[in-house]
GROMACS .gro file of C-alpha atoms in nm:
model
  347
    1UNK     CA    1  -6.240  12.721  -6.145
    2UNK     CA    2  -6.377  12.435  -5.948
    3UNK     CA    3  -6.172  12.255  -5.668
    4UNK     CA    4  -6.236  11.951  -5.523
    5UNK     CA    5  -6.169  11.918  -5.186
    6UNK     CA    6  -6.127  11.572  -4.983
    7UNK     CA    7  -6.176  11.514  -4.617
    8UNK     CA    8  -6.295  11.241  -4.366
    9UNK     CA    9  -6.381  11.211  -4.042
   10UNK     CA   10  -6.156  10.931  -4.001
   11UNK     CA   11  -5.859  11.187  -4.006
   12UNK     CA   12  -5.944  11.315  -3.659
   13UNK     CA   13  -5.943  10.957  -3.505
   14UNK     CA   14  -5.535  10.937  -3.552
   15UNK     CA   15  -5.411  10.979  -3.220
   16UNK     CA   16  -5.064  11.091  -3.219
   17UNK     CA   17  -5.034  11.157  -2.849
   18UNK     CA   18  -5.133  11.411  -2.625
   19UNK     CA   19  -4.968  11.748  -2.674
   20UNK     CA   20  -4.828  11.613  -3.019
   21UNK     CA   21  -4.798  11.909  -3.274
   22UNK     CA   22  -4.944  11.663  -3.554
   23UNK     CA   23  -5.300  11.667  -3.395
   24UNK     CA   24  -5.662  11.671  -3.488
   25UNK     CA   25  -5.740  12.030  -3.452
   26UNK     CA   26  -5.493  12.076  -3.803
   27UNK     CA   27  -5.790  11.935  -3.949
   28UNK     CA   28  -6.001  12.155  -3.839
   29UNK     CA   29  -5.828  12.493  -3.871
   30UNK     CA   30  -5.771  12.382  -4.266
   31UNK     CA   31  -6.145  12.365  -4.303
   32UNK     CA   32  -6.197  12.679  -4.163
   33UNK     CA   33  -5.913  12.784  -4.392
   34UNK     CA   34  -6.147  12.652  -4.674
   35UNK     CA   35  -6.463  12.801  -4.498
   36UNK     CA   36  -6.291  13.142  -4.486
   37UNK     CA   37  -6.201  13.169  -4.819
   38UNK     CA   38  -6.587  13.235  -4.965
   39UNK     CA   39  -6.582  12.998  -5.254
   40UNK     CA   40  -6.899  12.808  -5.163
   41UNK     CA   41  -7.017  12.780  -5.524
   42UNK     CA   42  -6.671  12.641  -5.654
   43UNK     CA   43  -6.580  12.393  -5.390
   44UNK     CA   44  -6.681  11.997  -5.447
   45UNK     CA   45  -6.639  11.838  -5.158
   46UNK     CA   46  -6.575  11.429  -5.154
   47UNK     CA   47  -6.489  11.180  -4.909
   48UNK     CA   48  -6.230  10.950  -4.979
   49UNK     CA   49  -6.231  10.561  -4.983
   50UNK     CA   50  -5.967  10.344  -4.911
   51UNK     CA   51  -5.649  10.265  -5.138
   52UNK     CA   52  -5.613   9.968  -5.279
   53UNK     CA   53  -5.382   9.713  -5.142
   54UNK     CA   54  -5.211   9.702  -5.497
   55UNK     CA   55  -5.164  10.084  -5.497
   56UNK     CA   56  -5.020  10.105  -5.191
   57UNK     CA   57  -4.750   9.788  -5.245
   58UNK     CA   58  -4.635   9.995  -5.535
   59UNK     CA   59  -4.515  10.220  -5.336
   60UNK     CA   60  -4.444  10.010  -4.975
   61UNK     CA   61  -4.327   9.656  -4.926
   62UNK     CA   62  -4.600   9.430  -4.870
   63UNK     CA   63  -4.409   9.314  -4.494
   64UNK     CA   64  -4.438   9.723  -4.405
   65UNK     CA   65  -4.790   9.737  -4.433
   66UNK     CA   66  -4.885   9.399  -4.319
   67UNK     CA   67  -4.678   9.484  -3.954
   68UNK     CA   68  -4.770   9.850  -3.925
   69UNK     CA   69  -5.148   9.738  -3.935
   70UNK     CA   70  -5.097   9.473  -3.691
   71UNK     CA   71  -4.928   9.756  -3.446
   72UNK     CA   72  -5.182   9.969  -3.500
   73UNK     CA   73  -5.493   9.722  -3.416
   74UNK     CA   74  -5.296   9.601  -3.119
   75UNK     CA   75  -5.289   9.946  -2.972
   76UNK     CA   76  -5.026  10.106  -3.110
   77UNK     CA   77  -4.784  10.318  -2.975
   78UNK     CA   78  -4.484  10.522  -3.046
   79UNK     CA   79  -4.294  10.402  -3.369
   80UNK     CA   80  -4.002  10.653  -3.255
   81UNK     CA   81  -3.927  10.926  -3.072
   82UNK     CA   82  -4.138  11.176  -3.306
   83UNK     CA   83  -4.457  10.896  -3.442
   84UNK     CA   84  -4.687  10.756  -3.255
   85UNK     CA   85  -4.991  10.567  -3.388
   86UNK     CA   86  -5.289  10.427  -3.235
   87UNK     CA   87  -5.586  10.182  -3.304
   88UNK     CA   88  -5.760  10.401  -3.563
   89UNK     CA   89  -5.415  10.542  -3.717
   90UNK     CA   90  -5.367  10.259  -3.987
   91UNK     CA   91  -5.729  10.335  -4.128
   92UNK     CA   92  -5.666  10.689  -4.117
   93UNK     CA   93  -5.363  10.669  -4.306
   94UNK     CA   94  -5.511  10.401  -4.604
   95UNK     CA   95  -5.788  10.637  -4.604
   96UNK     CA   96  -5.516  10.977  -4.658
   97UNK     CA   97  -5.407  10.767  -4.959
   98UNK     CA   98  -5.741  10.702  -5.114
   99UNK     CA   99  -5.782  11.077  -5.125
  100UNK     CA  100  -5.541  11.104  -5.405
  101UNK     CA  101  -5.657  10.814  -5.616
  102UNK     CA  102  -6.006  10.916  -5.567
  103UNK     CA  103  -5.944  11.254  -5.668
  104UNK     CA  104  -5.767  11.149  -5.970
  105UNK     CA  105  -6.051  10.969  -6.106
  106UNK     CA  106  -6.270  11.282  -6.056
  107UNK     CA  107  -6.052  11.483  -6.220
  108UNK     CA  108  -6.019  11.263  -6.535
  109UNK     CA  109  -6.381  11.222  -6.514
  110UNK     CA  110  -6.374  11.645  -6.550
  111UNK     CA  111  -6.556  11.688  -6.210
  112UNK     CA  112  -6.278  11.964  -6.136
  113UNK     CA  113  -5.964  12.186  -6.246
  114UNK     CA  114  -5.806  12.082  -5.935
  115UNK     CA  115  -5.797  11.943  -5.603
  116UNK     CA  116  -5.700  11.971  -5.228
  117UNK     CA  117  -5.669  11.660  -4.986
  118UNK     CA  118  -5.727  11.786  -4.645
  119UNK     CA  119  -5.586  11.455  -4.530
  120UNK     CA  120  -5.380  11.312  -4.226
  121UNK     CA  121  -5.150  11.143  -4.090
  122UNK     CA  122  -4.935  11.328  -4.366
  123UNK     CA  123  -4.709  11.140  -4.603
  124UNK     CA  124  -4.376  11.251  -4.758
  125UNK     CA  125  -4.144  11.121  -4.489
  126UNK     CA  126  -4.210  10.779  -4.541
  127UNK     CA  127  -3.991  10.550  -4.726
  128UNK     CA  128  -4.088  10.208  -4.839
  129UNK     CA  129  -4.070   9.983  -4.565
  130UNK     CA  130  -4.016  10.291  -4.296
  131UNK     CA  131  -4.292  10.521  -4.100
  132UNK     CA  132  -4.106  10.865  -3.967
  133UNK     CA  133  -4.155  11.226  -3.929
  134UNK     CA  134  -4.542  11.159  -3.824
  135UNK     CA  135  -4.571  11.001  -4.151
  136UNK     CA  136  -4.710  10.648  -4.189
  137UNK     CA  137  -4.764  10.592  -4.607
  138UNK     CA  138  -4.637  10.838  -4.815
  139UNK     CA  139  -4.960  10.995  -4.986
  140UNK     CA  140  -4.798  11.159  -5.243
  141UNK     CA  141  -4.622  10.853  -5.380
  142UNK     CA  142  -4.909  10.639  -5.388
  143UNK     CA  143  -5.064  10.905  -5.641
  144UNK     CA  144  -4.786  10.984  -5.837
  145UNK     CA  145  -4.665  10.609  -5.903
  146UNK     CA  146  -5.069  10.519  -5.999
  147UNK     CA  147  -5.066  10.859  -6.263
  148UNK     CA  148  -4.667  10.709  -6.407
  149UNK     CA  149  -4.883  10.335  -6.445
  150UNK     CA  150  -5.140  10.518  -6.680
  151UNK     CA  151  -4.792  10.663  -6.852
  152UNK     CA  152  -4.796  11.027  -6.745
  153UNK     CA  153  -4.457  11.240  -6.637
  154UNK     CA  154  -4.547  11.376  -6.334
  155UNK     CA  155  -4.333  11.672  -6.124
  156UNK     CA  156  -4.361  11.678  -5.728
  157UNK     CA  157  -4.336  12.002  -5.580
  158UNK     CA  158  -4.268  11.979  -5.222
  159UNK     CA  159  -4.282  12.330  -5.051
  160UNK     CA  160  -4.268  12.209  -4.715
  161UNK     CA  161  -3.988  12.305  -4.476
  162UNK     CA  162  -3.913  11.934  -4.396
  163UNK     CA  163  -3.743  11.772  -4.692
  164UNK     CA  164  -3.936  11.479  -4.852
  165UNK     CA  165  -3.663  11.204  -4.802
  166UNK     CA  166  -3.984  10.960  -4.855
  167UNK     CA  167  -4.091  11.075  -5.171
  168UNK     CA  168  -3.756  11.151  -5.328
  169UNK     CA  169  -3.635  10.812  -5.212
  170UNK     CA  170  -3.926  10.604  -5.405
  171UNK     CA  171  -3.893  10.794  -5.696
  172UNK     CA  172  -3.476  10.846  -5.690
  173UNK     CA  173  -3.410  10.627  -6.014
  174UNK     CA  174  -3.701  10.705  -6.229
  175UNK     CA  175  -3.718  10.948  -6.531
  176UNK     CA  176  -4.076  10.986  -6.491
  177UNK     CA  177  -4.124  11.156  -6.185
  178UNK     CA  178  -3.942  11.492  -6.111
  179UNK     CA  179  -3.925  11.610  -5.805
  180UNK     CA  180  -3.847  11.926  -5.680
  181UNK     CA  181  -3.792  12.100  -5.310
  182UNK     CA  182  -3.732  12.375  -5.132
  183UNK     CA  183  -3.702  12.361  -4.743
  184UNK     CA  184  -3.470  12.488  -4.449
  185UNK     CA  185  -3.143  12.330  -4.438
  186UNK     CA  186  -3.003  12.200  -4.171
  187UNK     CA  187  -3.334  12.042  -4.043
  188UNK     CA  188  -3.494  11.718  -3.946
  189UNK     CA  189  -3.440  11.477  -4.147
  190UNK     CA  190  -3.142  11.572  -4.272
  191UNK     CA  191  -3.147  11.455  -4.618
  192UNK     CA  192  -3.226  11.663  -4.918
  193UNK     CA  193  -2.874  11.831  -5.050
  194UNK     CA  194  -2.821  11.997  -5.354
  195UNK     CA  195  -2.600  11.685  -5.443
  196UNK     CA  196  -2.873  11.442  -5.401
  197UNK     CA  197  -2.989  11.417  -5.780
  198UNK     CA  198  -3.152  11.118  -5.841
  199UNK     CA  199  -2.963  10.746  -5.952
  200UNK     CA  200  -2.942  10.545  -6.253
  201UNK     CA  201  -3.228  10.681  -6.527
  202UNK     CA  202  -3.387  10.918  -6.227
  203UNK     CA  203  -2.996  11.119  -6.245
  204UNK     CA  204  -3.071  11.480  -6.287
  205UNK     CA  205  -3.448  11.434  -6.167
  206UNK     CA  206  -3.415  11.576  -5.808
  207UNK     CA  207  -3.378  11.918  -5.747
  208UNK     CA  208  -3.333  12.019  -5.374
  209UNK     CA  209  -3.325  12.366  -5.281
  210UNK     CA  210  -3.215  12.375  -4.926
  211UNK     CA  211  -3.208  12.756  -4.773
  212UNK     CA  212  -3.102  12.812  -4.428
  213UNK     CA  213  -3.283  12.930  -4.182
  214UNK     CA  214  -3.485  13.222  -4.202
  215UNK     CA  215  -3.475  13.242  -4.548
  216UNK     CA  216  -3.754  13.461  -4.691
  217UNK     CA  217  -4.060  13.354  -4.917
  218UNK     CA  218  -3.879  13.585  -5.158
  219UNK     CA  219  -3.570  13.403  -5.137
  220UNK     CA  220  -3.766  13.026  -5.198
  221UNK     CA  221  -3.989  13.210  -5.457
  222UNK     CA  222  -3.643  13.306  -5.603
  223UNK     CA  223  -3.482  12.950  -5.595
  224UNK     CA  224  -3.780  12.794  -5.726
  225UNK     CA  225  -3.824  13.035  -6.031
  226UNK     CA  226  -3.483  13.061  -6.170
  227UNK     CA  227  -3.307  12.695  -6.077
  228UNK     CA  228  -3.604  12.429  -6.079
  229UNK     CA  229  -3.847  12.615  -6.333
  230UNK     CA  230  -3.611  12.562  -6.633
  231UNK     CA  231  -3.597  12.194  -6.555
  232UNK     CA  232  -3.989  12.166  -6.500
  233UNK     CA  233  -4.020  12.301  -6.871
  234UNK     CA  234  -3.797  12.037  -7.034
  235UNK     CA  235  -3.909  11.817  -6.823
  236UNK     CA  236  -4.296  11.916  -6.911
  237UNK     CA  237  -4.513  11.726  -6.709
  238UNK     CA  238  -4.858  11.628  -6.781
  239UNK     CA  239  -4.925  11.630  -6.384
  240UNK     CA  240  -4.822  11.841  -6.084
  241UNK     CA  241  -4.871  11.737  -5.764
  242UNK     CA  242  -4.846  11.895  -5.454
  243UNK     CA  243  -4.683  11.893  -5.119
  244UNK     CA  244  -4.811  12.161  -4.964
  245UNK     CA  245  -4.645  12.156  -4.633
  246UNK     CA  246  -4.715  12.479  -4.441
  247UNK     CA  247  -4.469  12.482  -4.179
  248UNK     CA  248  -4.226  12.753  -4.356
  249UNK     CA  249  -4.474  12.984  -4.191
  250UNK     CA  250  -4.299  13.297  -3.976
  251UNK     CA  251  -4.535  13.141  -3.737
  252UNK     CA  252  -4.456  12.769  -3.714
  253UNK     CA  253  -4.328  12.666  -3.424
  254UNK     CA  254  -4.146  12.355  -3.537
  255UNK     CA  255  -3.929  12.572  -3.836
  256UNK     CA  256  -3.723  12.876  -3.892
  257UNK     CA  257  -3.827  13.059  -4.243
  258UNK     CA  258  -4.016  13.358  -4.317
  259UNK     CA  259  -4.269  13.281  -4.529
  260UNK     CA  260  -4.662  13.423  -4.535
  261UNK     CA  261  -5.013  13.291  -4.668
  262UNK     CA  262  -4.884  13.534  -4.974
  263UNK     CA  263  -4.607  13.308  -5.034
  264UNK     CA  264  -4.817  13.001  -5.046
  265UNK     CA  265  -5.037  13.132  -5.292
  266UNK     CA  266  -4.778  13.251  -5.465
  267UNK     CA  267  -4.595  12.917  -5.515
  268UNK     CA  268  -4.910  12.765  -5.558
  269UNK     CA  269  -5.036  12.973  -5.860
  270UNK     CA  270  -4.669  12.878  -5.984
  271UNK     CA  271  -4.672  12.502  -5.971
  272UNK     CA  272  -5.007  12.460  -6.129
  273UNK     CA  273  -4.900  12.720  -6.439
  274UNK     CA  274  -4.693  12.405  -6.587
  275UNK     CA  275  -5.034  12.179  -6.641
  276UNK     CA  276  -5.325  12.227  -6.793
  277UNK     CA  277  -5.668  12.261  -6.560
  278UNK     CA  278  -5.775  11.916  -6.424
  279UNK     CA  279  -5.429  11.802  -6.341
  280UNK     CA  280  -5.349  11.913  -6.029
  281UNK     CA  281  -5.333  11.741  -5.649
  282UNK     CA  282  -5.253  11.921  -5.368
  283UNK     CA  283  -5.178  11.739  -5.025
  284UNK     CA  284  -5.166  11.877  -4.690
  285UNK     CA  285  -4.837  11.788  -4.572
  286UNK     CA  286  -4.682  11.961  -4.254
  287UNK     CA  287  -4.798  12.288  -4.085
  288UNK     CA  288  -4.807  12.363  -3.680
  289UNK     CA  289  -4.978  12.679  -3.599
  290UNK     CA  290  -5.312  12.662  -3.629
  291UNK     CA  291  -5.375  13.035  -3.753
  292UNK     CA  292  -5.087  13.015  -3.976
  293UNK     CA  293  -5.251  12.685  -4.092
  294UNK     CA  294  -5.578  12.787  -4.153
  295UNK     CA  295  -5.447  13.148  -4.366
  296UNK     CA  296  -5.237  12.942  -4.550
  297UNK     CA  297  -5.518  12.741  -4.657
  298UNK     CA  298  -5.717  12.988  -4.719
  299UNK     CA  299  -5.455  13.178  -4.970
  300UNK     CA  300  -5.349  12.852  -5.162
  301UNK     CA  301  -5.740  12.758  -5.196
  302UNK     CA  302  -5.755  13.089  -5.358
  303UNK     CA  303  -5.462  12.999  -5.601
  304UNK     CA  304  -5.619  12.690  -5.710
  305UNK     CA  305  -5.973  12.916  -5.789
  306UNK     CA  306  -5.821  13.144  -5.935
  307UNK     CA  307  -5.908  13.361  -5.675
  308UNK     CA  308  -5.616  13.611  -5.483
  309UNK     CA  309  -5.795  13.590  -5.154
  310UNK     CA  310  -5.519  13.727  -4.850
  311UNK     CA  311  -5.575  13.678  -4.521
  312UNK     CA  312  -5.415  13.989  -4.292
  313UNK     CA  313  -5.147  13.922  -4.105
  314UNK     CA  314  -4.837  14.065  -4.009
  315UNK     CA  315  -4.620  14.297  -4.229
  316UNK     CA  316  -4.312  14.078  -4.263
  317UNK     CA  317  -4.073  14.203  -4.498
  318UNK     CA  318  -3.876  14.047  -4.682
  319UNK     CA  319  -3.533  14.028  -4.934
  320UNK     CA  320  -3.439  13.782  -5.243
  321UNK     CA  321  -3.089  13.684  -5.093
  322UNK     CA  322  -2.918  13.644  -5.383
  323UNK     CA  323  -2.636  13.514  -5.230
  324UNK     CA  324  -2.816  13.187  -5.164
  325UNK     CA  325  -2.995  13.151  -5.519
  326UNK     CA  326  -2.635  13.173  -5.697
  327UNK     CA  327  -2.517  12.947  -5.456
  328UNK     CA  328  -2.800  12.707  -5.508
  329UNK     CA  329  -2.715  12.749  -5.902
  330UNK     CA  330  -2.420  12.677  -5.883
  331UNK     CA  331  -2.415  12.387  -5.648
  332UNK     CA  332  -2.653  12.203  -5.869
  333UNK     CA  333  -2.442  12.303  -6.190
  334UNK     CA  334  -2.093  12.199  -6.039
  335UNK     CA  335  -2.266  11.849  -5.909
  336UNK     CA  336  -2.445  11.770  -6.288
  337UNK     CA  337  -2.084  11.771  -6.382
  338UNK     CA  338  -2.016  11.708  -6.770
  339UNK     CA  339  -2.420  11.579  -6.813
  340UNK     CA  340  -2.667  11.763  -6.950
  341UNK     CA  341  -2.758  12.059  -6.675
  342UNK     CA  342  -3.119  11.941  -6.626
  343UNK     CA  343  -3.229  11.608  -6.745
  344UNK     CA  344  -2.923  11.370  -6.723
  345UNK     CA  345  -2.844  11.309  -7.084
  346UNK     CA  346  -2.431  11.342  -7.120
  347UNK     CA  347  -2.293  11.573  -7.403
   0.00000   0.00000   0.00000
């Protein structure tokens, strides 16, 4: 199968700070993540343009944008205690956007089965009219709102282990985006509890799977398979898209779970099994040791081939904790209440 993959130079210009884990050199280990994985003769490589200024006020207030450029070409500077921007950042960021639209049009142009935006600053923190969590515009939701405009359903799997307050937040009261994640609870930025299930026509269309720490890639594997994959095949989307966040890594510095480059390609090959070929994005999200970064890459690349290509690494073993997938079950059941247990509609 042939992937496109999208990347610009423009990426490595965002300055987030000296010694900031979000830094340049992600960029880089990704691509030699992509370089490592062999698949020279199924790769399509692009470089992204900007995004429009009316695809990005669908998803962020016009005020927002308008004030976070003017930051940015004044100098920038830290935004809070964990974002900092500088001169080049807002470019970078309208460019990290573009990826996604571009890559849509290539895909329903049949260019590829699939692609992967090697893209930063990363996206699924922000909200609206608020840049967090290293995140300036959310990436994901600038994609998924322009696929819902052309009238497709679209799921968001987020696997990274930071929950996507951002993109749940745009998309809390809509029926036409579900979105489903799994990531280590208690964590930054607090949000994303099993009781958090969307609002208005959107109730029932969030599905947060928070594990504690050091939760296996069995155990998310586990959650992902038997309490969001029912409600991915009612929901039956025409699109999947991606947030492939690889800080769940046994490796990351920044997180506490025990996932490997196995687990990644595992969840991978999952997500994209609900679509058929040409309808898949994958973003690069979070992620914060570079080896970890780059074998991740290089297994979830191989998912989206078609390829099992495993990197070696350390023997971790792990155990489905049952415990927490019941619980997980059953939180989401006992919070549905008397509606329908996956899509909102009361008996």
């Amino acid at each position: 199968m042939v992937v496109l993959i999208g990347t610009h130079a423009q990426y490595l210009e965002h300055d987030s700070g000296t010694f900031h884990p979000e830094s340049p050199s992600r960029i880089t280990a990704v691509l030699e993540g992509v370089r490592r994985a062999g698949l020279e003769d199924q790769l399509r490589f692009f470089t992204p343009t900007e995004a429009d200024p009316g695809s990005l006020e669908a998803v962020h207030a016009q005020e927002y944008l308008i004030n976070l450029q003017r930051f940015c070409v004044m100098g920038g500077g830290a935004i809070d205690s964990d974002t900092t921007v500088s001169d080049q950042s807002f470019r970078a960021a309208v460019l990290a956007a573009g990826a996604g639209l571009d890559a849509i049009k290539k895909l329903q142009a049949g260019e590829a089965d699939s692609a992967f935006l090697v893209v930063r600053p990363p996206g699924h923190h922000a909200t609206s009219s608020t840049a967090m969590g290293f995140c300036l515009i959310n990436n994901v939701a600038v994609s998924v709102a322009h696929l819902v405009s052309q009238g497709n359903k679209v799921a968001v799997i987020d696997f990274d282990a930071h929950h996507g307050n951002g993109t749940q937040d745009v998309f809390y009261q809509s029926d036409k985006v579900l979105y489903v994640s799994t990531h280590q609870h208690p964590l930054y930025p607090g949000t994303g509890r099993v009781q958090e299930l969307g609002a208005e026509d959107g109730f029932g269309y969030t599905v947060n799977l928070p594990v504690p720490e050091g939760s296996s890639g069995e155990t998310v594997r586990a959650a992902l398979e038997i309490v969001a994959q029912p409600v991915i095949e009612l929901f039956s989307p025409d699109w999947i898209v991606i947030s492939a966040g690889f800080d769940g890594h046994y490796k990351d510095p920044l997180t506490n779970l025990g996932l490997t480059a196995k687990d990644f390609y595992e969840m991978t090959s999952w997500a994209t099994s609900f679509v058929r070929k040409g309808h898949t994005l994958v973003f690069l999200e979070g992620g914060y040791d570079l080896d970890a970064l780059r074998d991740s890459t290089t297994a979830t690349l191989g998912a989206l081939a078609g390829e099992l290509i495993l990197p070696k690494e350390d023997e971790v073993r792990g155990k489905v904790s049952h415990e927490t997938v019941e619980s997980l079950a059953e939180s989401r059941k006992r919070a549905l209440g008397d509606r329908d247990p996956y899509l909102g509609t009361k008996h």
